[in-house]
Short mmCIF file of C-alpha atoms in Angstrom, two decimals:
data_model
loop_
_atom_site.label_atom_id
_atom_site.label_comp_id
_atom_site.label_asym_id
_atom_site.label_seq_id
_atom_site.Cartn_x
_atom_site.Cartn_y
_atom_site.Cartn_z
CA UNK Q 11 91.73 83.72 101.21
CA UNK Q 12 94.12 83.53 98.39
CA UNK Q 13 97.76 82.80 99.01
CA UNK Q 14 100.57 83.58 96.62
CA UNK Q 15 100.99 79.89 95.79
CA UNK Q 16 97.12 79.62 95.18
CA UNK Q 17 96.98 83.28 93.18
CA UNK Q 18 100.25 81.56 90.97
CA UNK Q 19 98.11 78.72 90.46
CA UNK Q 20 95.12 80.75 89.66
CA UNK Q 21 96.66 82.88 87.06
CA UNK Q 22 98.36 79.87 85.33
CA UNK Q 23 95.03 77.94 85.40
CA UNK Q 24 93.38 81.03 83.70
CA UNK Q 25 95.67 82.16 80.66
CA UNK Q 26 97.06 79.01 79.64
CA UNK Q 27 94.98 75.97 81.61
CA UNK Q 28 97.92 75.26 83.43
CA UNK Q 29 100.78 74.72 81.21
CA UNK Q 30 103.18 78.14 81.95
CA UNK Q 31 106.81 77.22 82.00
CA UNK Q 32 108.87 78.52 85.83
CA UNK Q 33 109.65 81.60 83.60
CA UNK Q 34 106.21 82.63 82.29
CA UNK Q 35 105.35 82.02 86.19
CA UNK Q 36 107.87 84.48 87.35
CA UNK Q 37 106.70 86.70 85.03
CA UNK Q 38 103.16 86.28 86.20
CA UNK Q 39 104.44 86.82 89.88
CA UNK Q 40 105.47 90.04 88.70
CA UNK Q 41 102.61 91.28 86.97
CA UNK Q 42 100.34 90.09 90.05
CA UNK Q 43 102.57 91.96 92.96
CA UNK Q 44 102.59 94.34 90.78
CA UNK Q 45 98.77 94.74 90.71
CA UNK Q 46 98.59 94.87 94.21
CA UNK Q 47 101.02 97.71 94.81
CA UNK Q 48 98.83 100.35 92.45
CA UNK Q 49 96.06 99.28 94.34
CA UNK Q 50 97.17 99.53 97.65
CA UNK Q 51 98.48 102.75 96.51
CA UNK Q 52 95.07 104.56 95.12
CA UNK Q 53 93.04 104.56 98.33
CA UNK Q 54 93.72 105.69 101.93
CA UNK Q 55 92.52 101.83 102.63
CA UNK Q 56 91.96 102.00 106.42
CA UNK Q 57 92.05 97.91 106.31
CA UNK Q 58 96.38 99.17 105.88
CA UNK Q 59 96.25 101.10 109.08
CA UNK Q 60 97.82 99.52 112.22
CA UNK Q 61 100.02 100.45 115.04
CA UNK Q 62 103.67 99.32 116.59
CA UNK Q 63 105.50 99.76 119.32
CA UNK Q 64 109.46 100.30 120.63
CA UNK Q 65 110.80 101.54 123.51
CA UNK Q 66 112.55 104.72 124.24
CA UNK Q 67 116.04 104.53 125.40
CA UNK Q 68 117.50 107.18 127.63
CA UNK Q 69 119.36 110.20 125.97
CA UNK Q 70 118.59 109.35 122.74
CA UNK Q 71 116.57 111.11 120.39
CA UNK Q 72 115.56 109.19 116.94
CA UNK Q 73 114.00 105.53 117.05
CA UNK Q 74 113.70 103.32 113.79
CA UNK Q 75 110.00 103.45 113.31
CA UNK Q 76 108.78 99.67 111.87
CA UNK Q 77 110.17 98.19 108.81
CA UNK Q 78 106.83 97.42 107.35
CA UNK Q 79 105.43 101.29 107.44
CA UNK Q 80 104.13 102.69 103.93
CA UNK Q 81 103.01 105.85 105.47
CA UNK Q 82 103.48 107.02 108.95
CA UNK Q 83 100.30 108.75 110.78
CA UNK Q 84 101.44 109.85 114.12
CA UNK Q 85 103.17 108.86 117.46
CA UNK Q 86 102.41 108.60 121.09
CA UNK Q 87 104.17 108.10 124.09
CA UNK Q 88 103.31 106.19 127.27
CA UNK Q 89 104.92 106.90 130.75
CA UNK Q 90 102.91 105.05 133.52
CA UNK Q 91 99.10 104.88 132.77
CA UNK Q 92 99.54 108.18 131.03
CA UNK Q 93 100.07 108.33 127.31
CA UNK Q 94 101.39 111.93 125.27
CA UNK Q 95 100.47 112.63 121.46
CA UNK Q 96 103.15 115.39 120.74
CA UNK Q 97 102.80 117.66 118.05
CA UNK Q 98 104.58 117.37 114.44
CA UNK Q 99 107.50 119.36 113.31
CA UNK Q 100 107.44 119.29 109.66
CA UNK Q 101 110.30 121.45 108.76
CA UNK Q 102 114.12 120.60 109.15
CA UNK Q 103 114.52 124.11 109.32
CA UNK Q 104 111.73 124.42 112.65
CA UNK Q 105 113.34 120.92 114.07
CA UNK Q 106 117.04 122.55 113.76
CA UNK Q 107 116.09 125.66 115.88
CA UNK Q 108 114.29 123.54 118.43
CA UNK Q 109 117.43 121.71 119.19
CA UNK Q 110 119.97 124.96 119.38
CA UNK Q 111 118.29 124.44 123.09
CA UNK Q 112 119.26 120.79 124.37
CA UNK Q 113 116.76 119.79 126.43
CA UNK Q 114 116.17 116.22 127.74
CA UNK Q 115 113.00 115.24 129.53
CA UNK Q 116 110.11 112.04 129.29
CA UNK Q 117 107.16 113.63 127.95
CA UNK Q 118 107.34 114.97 124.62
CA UNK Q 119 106.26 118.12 122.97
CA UNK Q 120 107.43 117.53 119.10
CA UNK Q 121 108.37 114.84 116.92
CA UNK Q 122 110.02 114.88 113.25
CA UNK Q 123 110.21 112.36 110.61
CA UNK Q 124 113.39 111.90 108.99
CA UNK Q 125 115.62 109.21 107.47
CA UNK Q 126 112.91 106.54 107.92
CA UNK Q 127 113.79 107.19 111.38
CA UNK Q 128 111.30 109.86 114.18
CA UNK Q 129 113.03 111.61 116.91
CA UNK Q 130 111.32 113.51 119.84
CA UNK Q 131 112.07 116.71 121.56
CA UNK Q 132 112.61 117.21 124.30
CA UNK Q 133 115.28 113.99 123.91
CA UNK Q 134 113.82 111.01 126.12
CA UNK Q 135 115.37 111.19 129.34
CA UNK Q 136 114.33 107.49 130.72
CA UNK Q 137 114.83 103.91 129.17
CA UNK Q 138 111.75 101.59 128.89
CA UNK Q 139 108.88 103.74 127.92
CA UNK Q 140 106.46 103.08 125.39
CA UNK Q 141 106.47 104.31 121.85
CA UNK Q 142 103.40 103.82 119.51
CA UNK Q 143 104.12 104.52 116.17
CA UNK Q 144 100.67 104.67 114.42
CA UNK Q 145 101.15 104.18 110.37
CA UNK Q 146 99.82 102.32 106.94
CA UNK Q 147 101.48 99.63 106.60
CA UNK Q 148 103.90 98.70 103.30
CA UNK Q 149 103.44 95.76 101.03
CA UNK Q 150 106.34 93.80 100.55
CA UNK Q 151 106.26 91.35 97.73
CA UNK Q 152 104.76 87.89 97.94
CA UNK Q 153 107.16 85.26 96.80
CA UNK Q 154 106.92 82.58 99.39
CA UNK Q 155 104.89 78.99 98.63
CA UNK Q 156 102.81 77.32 101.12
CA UNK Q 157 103.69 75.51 103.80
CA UNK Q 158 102.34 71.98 104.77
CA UNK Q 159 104.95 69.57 105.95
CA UNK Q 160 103.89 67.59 109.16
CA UNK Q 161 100.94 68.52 110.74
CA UNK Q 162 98.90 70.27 113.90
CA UNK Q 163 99.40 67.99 117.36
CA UNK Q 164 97.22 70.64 119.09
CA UNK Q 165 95.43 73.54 119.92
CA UNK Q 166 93.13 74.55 122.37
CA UNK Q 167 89.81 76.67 120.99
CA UNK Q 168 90.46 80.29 122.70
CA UNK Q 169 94.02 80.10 122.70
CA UNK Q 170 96.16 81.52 120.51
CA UNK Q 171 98.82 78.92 121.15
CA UNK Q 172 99.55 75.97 117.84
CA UNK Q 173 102.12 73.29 118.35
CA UNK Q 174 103.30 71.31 115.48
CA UNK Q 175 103.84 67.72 114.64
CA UNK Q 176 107.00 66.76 112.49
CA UNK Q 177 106.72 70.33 111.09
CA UNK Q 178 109.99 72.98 110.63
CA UNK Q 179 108.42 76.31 111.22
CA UNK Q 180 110.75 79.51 111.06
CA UNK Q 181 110.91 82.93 112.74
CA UNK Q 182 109.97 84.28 109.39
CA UNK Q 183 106.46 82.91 109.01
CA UNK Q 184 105.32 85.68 111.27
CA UNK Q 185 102.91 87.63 109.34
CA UNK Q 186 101.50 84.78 107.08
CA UNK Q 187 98.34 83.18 107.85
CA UNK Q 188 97.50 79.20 108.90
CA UNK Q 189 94.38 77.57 108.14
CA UNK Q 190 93.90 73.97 109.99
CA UNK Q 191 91.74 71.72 107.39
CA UNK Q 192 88.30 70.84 108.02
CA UNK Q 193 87.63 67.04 108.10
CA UNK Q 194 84.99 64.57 109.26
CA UNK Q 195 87.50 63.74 112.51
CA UNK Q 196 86.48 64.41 115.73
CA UNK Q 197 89.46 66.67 115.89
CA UNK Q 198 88.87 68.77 112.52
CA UNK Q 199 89.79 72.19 112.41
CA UNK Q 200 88.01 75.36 111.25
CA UNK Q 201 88.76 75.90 107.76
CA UNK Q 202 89.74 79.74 108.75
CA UNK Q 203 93.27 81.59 108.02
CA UNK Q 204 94.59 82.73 111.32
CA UNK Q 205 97.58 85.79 111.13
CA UNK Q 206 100.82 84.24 112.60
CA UNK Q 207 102.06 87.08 115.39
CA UNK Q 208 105.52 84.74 116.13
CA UNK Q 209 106.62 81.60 115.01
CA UNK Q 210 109.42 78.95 116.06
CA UNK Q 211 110.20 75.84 115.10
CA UNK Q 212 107.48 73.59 116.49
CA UNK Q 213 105.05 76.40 117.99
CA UNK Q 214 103.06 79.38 116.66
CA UNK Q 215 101.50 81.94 118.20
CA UNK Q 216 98.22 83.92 116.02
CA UNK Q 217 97.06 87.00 116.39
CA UNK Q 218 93.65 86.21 117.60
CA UNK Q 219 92.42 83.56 119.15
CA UNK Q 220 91.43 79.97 117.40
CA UNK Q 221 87.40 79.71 117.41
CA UNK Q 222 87.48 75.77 116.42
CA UNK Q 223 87.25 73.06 117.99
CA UNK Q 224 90.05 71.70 120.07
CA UNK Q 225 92.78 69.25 118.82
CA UNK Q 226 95.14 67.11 121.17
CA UNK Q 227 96.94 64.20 120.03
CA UNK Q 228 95.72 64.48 116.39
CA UNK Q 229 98.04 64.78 113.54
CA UNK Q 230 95.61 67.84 111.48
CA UNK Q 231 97.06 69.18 107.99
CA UNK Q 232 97.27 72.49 107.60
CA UNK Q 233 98.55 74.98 105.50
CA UNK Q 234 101.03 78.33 106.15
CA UNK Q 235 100.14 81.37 103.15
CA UNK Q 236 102.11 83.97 102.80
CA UNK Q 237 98.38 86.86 102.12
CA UNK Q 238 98.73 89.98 100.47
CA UNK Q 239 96.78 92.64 102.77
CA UNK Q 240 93.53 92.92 100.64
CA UNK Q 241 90.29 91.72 102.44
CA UNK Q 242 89.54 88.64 101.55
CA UNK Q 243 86.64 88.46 98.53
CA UNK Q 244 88.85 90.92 97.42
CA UNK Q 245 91.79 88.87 96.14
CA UNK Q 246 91.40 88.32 93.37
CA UNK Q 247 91.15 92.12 92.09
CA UNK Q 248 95.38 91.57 90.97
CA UNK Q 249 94.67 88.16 89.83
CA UNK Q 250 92.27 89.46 87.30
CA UNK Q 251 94.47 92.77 86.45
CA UNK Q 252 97.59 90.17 85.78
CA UNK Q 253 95.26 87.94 83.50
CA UNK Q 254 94.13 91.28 81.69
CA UNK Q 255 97.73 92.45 81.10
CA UNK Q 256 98.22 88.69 79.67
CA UNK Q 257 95.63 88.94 77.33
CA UNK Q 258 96.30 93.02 76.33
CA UNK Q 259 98.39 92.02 73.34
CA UNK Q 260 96.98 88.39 72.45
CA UNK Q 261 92.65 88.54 72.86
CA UNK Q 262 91.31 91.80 73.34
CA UNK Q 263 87.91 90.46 74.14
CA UNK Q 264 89.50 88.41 77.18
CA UNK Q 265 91.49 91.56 78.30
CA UNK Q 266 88.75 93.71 78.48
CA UNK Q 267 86.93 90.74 80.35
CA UNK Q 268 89.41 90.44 82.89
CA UNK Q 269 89.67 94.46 83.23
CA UNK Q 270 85.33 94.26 83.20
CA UNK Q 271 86.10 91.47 86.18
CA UNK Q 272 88.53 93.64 88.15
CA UNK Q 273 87.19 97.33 88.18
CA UNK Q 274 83.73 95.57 89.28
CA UNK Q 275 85.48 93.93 92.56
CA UNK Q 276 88.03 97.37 93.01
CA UNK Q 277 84.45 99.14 93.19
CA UNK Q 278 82.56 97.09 95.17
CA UNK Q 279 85.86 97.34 97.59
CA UNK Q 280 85.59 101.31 98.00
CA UNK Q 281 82.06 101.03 98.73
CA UNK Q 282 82.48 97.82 101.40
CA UNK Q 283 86.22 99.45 102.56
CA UNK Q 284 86.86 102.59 101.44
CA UNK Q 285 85.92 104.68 104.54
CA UNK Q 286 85.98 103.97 108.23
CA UNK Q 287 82.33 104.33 108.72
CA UNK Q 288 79.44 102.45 107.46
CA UNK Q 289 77.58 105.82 108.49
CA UNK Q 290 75.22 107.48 105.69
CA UNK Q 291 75.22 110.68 106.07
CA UNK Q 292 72.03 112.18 104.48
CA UNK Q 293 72.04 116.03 103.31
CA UNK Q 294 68.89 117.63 104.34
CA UNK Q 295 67.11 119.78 101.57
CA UNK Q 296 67.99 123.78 101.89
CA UNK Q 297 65.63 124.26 105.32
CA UNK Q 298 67.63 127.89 105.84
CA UNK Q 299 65.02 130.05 107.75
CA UNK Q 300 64.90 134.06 107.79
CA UNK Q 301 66.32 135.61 111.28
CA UNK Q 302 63.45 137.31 112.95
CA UNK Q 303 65.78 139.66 113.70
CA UNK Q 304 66.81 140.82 110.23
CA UNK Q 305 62.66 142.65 110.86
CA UNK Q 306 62.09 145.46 112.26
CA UNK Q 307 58.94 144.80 115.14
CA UNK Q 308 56.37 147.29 116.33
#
């Protein structure tokens, strides 16, 4: 996978061999965030589609839905071991004259979008109950460098738990990704980048669990990378669109390499990506018989 200090390095490496000033680099930031905003933005990717929860509080009608939502799918609510899917209301006009009746009550029939915010109706009547908010999530620009002061003391393979050795880790490393190096010790990690779900200062906790080896009382480098959300093998689809934007003005030949470079990997991503379903489904030729009973019989 290719963080943002590894894509920075990438596209200095390939329009200049390395020598951009900070400014040019800021510039190329730009032009690569930028990159991965129009493509996140032409597909329905279903790789962006993920869920998040709150909690209904009682008497009270519109929740914030999850700061990271791009577009927002649907909502559910679970009482118990039972979970409701109310319908949408998609006029303020509809929603205004289904609250001239003030009704409160758990399970819910309707829910509007509104102000970045969804309400229900009827109005949640008890505290504590669980709200799903199903969406596709937002892309929020990548700007932070890699992480790699101190090192891993130790992990155990199937947990999801990482404790750190001399290392500062923050609250807001959730949602990057840390790969533990491989090495010839006994007590090498995997090589893989593992989502961050929370972080404090000395601990992390991933999203799934760690399928390496073990590592106690090792001192393992590692590195934190802030990702964008394309699949990895795909990462490089805004690195090249940056480098052909570079080269647009200067070296047309290079440009249209570049552009060559990223339409082939933005294809190849809508056929590996593009749908939910690896399912082919195969037209059969026109088979359309004549009803018997279009005949008269004698």
């Amino acid at each position: 996978m290719l963080s943002y200090t590894k894509l920075r390095n990438s596209y200095n490496d390939e329009v200049s061999g390395g020598t951009l000033t900070s400014a040019q680099l800021t510039v190329g930031d730009r032009r690569i965030n930028s990159e991965i905003k129009v493509l996140l933005r032409s597909h329905a990717w279903p790789f962006l589609e993920t869920t998040g929860t709150t909690a209904t509080i009682a008497s009270t009608q519109f929740y914030n839905y999850p700061a990271n939502v791009g577009k927002y799918h649907g909502v559910s609510i679970t009482i118990g071991s039972r979970t409701y899917v109310p319908s949408e209301c998609v006029s303020k006009s509809d929603w205004d004259k289904l609250n001239e009746v003030a009704i409160t009550a758990d399970i819910p029939e309707w829910y509007f979008i509104f102000g970045g915010q969804v309400g229900f109706y009827p109005k949640p009547s008890t505290a504590g109950n669980t709200i799903t908010h199903i969406y596709r999530k937002g892309f929020r620009d990548l700007s932070r460098a890699d992480y790699t002061t101190g090192a891993i003391a130790s992990i155990t393979s199937g947990s999801t738990l990482v404790t750190g050795s001399a290392s500062v880790w923050s609250a807001s490393m959730a949602g990057r990704y840390i790969s533990i190096a491989v090495t010839d010790a006994a007590n090498s990690g995997d090589g893989e980048w593992y989502e961050i779900a929370t972080s404090s200062t000395t601990t992390v906790v991933l999203v799934k669990n760690y399928m390496g080896a073990s590592i106690s009382g090792a001192s393992q480098t590692y590195t934190i990378g802030e990702m964008s959300p394309i699949p990895d093998g795909y990462q490089e689809i805004p690195l090249y669109g940056a480098c052909a934007i570079y080269f647009a003005s200067i070296d047309e030949n290079r440009a249209n390499y570049y552009k060559n470079l990223k339409d082939g990997l933005v294809a190849q991503l809508i056929a590996d990506q593009g749908s939910k379903s690896d399912n082919v489904i195969v037209e059969d030729m026109d088979t359309s018989r004549d009803n018997p009973n279009n005949y008269v019989s004698l």
